[in-house]
CSV table of N, CA and C in Angstrom, one decimal:
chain,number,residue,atom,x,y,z
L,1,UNK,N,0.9,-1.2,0.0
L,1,UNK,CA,0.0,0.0,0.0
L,1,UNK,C,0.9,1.2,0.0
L,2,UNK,N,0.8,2.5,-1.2
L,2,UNK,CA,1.7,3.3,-1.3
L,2,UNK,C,1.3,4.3,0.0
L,3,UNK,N,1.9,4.6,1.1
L,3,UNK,CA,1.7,5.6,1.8
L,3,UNK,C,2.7,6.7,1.8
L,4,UNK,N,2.6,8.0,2.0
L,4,UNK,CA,3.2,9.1,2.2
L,4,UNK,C,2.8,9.7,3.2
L,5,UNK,N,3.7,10.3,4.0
L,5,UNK,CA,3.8,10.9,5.2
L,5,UNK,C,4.7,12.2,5.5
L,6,UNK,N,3.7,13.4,5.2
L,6,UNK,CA,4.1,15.1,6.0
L,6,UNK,C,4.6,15.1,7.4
L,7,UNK,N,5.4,15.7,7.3
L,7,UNK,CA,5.9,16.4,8.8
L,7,UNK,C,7.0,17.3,8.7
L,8,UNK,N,6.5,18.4,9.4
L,8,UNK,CA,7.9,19.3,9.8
L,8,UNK,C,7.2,20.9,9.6
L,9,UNK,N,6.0,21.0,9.0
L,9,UNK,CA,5.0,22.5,9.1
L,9,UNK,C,4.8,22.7,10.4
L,10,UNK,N,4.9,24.0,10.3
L,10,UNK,CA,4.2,24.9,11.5
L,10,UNK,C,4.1,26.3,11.5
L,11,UNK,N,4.1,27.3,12.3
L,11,UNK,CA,4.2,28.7,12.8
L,11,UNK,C,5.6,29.4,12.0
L,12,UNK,N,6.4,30.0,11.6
L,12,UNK,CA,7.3,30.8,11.1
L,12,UNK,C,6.9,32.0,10.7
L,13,UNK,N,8.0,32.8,11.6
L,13,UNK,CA,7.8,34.3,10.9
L,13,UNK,C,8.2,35.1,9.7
L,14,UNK,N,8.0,35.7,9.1
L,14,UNK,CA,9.0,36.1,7.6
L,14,UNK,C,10.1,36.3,8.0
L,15,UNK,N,10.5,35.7,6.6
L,15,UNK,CA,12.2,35.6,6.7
L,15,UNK,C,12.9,34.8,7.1
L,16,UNK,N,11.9,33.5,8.1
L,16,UNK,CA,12.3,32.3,8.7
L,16,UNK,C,12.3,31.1,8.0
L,17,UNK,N,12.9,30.2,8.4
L,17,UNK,CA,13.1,28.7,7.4
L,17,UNK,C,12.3,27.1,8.4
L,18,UNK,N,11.9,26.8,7.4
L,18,UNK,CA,11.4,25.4,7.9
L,18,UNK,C,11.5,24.0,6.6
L,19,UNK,N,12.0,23.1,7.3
L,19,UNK,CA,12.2,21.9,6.6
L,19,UNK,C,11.4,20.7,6.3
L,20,UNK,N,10.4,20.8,5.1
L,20,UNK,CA,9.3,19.7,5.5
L,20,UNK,C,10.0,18.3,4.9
L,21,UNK,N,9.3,17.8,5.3
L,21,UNK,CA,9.9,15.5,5.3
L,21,UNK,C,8.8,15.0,4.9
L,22,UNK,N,8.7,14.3,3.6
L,22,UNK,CA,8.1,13.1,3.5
L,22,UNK,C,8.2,11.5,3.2
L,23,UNK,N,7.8,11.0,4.3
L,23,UNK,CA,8.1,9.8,4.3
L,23,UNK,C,7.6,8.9,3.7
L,24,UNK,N,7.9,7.5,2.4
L,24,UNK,CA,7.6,7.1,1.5
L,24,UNK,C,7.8,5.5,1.6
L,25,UNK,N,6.6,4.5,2.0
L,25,UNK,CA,6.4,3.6,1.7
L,25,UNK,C,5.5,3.1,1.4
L,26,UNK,N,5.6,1.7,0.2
L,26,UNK,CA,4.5,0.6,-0.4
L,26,UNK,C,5.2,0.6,-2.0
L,27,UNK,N,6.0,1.9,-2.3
L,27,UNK,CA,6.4,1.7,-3.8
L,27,UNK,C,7.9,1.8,-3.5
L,28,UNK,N,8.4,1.5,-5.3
L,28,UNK,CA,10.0,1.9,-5.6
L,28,UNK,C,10.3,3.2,-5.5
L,29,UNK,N,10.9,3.8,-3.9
L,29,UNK,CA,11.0,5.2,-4.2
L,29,UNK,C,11.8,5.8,-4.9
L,30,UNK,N,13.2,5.0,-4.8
L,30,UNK,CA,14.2,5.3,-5.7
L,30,UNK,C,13.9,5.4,-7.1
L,31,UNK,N,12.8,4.5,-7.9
L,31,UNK,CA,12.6,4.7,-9.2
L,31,UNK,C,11.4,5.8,-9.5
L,32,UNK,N,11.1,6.6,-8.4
L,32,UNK,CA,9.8,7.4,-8.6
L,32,UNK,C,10.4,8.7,-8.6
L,33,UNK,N,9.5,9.7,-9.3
L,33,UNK,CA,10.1,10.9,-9.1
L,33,UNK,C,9.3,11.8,-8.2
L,34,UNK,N,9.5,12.2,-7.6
L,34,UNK,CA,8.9,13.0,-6.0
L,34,UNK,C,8.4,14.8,-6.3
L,35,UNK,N,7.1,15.2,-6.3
L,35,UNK,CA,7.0,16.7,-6.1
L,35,UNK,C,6.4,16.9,-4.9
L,36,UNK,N,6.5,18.2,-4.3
L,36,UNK,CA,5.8,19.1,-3.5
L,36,UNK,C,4.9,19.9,-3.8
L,37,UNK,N,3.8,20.2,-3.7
L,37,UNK,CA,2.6,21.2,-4.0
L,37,UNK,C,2.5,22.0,-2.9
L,38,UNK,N,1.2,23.0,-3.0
L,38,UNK,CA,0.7,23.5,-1.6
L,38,UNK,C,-0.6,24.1,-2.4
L,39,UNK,N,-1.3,24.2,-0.8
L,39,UNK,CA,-2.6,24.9,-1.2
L,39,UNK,C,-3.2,25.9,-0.8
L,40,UNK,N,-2.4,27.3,-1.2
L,40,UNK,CA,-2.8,28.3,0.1
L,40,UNK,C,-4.8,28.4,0.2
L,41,UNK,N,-4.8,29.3,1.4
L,41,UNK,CA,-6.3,29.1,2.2
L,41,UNK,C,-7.4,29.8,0.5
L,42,UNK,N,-8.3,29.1,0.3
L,42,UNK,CA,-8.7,29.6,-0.9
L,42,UNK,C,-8.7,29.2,-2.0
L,43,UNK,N,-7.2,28.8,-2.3
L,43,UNK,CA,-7.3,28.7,-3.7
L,43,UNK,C,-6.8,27.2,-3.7
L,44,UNK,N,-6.4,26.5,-5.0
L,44,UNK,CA,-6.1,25.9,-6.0
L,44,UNK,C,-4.7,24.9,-5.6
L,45,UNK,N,-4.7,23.3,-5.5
L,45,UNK,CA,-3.3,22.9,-4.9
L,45,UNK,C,-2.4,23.3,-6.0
L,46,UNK,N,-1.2,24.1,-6.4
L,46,UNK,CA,-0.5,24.0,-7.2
L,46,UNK,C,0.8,23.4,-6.5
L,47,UNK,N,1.4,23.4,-7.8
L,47,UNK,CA,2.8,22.8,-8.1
L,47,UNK,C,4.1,23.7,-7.7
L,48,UNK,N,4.6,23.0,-6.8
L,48,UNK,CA,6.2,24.1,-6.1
L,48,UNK,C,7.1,23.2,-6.9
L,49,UNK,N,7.5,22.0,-6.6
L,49,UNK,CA,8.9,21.7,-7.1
L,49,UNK,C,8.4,20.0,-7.3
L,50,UNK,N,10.2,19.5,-8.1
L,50,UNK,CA,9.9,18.6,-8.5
L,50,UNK,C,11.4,17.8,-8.2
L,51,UNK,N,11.7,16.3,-8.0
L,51,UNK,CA,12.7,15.8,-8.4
L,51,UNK,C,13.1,14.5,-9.0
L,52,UNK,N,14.0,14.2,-9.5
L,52,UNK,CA,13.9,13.2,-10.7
L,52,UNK,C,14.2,12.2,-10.1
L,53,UNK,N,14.3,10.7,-10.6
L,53,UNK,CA,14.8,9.6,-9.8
L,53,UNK,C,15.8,9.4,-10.5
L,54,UNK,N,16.3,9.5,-11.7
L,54,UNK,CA,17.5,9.1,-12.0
L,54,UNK,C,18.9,9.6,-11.4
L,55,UNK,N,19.7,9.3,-11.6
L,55,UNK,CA,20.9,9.1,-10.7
L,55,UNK,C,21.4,11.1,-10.3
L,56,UNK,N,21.0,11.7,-11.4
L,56,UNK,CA,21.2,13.0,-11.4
L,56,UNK,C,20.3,14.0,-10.5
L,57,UNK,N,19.2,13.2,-9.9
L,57,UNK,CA,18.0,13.4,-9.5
L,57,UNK,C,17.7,15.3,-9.8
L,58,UNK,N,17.8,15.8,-10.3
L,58,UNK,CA,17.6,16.7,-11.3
L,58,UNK,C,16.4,17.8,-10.9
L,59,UNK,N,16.2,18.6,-10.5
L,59,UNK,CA,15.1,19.3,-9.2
L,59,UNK,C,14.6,20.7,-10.5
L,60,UNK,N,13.5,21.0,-9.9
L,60,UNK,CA,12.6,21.8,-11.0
L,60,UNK,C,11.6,22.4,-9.9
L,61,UNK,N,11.5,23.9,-10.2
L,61,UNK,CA,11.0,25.0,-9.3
L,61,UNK,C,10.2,25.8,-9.8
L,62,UNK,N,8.9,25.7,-9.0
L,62,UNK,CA,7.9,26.7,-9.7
L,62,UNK,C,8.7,28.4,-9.4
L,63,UNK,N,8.6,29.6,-10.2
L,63,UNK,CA,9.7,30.5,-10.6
L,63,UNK,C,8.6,31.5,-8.6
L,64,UNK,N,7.8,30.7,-8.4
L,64,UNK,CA,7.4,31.8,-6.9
L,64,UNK,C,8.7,31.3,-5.7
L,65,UNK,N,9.0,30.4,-6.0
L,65,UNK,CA,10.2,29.7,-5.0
L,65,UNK,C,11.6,29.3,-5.4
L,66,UNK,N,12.0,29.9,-6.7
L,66,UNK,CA,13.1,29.1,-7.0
L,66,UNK,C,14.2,30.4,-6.3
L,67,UNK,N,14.7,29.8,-5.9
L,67,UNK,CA,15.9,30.8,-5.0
L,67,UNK,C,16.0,30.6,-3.7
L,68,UNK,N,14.7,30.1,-2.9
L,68,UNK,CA,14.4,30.1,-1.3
L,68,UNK,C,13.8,28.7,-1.6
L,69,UNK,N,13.5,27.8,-2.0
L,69,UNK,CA,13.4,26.2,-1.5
L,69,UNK,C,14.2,25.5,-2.1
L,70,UNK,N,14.7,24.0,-1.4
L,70,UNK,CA,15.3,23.5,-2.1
L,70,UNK,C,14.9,22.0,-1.7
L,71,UNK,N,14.4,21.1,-3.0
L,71,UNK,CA,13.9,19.7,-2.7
L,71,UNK,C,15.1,18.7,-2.4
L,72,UNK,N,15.1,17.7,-1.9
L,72,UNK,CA,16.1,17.0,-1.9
L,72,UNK,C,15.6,15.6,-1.7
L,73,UNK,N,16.7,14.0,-1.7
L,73,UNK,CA,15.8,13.0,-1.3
L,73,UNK,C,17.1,12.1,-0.7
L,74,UNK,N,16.4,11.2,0.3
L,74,UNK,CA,17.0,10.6,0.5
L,74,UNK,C,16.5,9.0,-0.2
L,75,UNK,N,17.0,8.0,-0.4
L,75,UNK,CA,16.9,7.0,-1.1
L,75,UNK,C,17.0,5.3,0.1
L,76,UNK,N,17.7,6.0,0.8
L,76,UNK,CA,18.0,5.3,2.1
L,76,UNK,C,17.2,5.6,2.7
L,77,UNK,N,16.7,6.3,3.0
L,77,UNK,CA,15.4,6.9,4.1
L,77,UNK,C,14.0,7.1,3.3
L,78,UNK,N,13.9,6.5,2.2
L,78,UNK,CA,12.6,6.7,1.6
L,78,UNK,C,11.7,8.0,1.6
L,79,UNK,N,12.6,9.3,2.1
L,79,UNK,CA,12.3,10.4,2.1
L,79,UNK,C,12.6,11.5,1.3
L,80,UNK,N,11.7,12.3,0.9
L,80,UNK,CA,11.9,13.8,0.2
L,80,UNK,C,11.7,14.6,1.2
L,81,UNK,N,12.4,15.7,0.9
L,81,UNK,CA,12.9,17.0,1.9
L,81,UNK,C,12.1,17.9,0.5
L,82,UNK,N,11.7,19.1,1.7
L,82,UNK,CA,12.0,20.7,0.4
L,82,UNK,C,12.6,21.6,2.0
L,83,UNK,N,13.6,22.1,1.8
L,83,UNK,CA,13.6,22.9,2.7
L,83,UNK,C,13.3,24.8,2.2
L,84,UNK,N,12.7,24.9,3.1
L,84,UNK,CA,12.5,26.3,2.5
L,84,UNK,C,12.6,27.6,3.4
L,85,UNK,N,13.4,28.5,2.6
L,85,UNK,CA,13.8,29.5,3.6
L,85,UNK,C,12.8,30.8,2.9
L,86,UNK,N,13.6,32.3,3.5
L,86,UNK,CA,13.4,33.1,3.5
L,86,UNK,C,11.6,33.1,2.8
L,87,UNK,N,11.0,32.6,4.5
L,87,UNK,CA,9.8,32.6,4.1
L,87,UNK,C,8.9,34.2,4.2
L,88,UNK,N,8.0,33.9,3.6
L,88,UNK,CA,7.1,35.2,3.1
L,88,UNK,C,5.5,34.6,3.6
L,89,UNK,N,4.6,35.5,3.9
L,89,UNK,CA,2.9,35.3,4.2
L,89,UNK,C,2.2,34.7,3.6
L,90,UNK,N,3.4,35.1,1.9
L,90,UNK,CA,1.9,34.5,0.9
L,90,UNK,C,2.4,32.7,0.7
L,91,UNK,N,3.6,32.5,1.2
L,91,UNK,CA,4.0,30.8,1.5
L,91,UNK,C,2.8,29.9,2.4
L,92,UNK,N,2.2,31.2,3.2
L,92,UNK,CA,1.4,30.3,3.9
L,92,UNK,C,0.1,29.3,3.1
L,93,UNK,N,0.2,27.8,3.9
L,93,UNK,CA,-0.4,26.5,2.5
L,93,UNK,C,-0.4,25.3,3.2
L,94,UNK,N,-1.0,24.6,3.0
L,94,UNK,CA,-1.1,23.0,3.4
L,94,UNK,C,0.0,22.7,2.3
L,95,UNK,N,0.4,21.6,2.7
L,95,UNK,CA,1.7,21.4,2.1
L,95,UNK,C,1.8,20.0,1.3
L,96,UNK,N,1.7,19.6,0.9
L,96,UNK,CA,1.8,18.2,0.2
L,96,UNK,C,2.8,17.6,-0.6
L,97,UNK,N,3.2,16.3,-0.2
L,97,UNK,CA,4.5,15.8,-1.4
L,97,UNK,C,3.3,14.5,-2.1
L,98,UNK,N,4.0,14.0,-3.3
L,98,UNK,CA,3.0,13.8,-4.4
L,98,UNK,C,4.1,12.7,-4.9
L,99,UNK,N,4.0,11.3,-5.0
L,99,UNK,CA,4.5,10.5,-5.6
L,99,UNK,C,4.2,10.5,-7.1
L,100,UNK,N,5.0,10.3,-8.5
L,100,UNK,CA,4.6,10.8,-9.7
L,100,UNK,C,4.6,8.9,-10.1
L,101,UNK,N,3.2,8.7,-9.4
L,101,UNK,CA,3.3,7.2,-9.9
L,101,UNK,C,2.4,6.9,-11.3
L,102,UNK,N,2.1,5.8,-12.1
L,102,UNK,CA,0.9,5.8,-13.0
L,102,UNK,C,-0.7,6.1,-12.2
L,103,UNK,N,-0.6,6.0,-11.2
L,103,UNK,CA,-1.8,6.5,-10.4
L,103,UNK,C,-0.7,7.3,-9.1
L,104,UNK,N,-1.2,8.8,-9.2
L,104,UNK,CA,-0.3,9.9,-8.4
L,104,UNK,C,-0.7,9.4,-6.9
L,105,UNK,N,-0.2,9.4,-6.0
L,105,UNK,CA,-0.1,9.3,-4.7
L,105,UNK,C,0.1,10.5,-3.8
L,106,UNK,N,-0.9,10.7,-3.0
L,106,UNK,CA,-0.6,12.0,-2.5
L,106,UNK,C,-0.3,12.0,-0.8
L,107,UNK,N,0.2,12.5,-0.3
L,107,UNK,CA,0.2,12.5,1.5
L,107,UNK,C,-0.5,13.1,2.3
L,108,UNK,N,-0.9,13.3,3.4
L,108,UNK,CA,-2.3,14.5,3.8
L,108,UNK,C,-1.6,15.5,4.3
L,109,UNK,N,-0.7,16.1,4.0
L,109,UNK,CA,-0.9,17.5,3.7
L,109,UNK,C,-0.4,17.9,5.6
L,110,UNK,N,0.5,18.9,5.5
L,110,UNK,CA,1.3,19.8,6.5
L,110,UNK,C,1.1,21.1,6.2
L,111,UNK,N,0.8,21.8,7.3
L,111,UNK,CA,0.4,23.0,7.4
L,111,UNK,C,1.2,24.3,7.8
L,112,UNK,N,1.6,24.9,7.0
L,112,UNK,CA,3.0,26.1,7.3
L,112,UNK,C,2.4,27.1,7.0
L,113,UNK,N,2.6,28.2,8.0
L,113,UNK,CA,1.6,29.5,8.4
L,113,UNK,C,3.0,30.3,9.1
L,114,UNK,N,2.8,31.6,8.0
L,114,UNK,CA,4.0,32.6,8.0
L,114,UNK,C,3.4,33.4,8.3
L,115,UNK,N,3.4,33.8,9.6
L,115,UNK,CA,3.1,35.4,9.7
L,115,UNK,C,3.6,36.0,10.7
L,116,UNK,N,3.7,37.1,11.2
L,116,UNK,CA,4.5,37.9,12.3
L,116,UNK,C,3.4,38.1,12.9
């Protein structure tokens, strides 16, 4: 059974950093390629970042975050990271990582709320 598992959202003030984790078993994680989404309050889950499974694992950033997040994975720990800094209000989002399987797998979602 493919499960995914958020952790690491919470409270941050602008300009602060937080490191979300998702944990990844039931599939081949190593052969899957891993994104993060979010859904701020309101609108639409879009697409933040992406990373590849091949050996290059090769990472791809929606242009609202490319410079202050950065996805990463571990292979051994069946985990994907985004760490994200110099956070901003409008970051605030339920947070989601997304297995890119022939049927997409999704995690329930972490909640990161930026505000002073």
């Amino acid at each position: 059974q493919v499960q995914l598992v958020e952790s690491g959202g919470g409270l941050v003030h602008p300009g602060g950093s937080l490191r979300l984790s998702c944990a990844a078993s039931g599939f081949d994680f190593s052969g899957v390629s891993m994104s993060w989404y979010c859904q701020p309050p309101g609108e639409q889950r879009k697409w933040i970042a992406t990373i590849g499974s091949a050996g290059g694992r090769r990472a791809y950033y929606a242009d609202s975050v490319k410079g202050r997040f950065a996805i990463s994975r571990d292979n051994v720990e069946k985990t994907v990271y985004l760490q994200m800094n110099s956070l901003k209000p409008e970051d605030t989002a339920v947070y989601y990582c997304k297995a890119e399987l022939s049927v997409a797998a999704w995690g329930q979602g972490t909640q990161v709320t930026v505000s002073s």
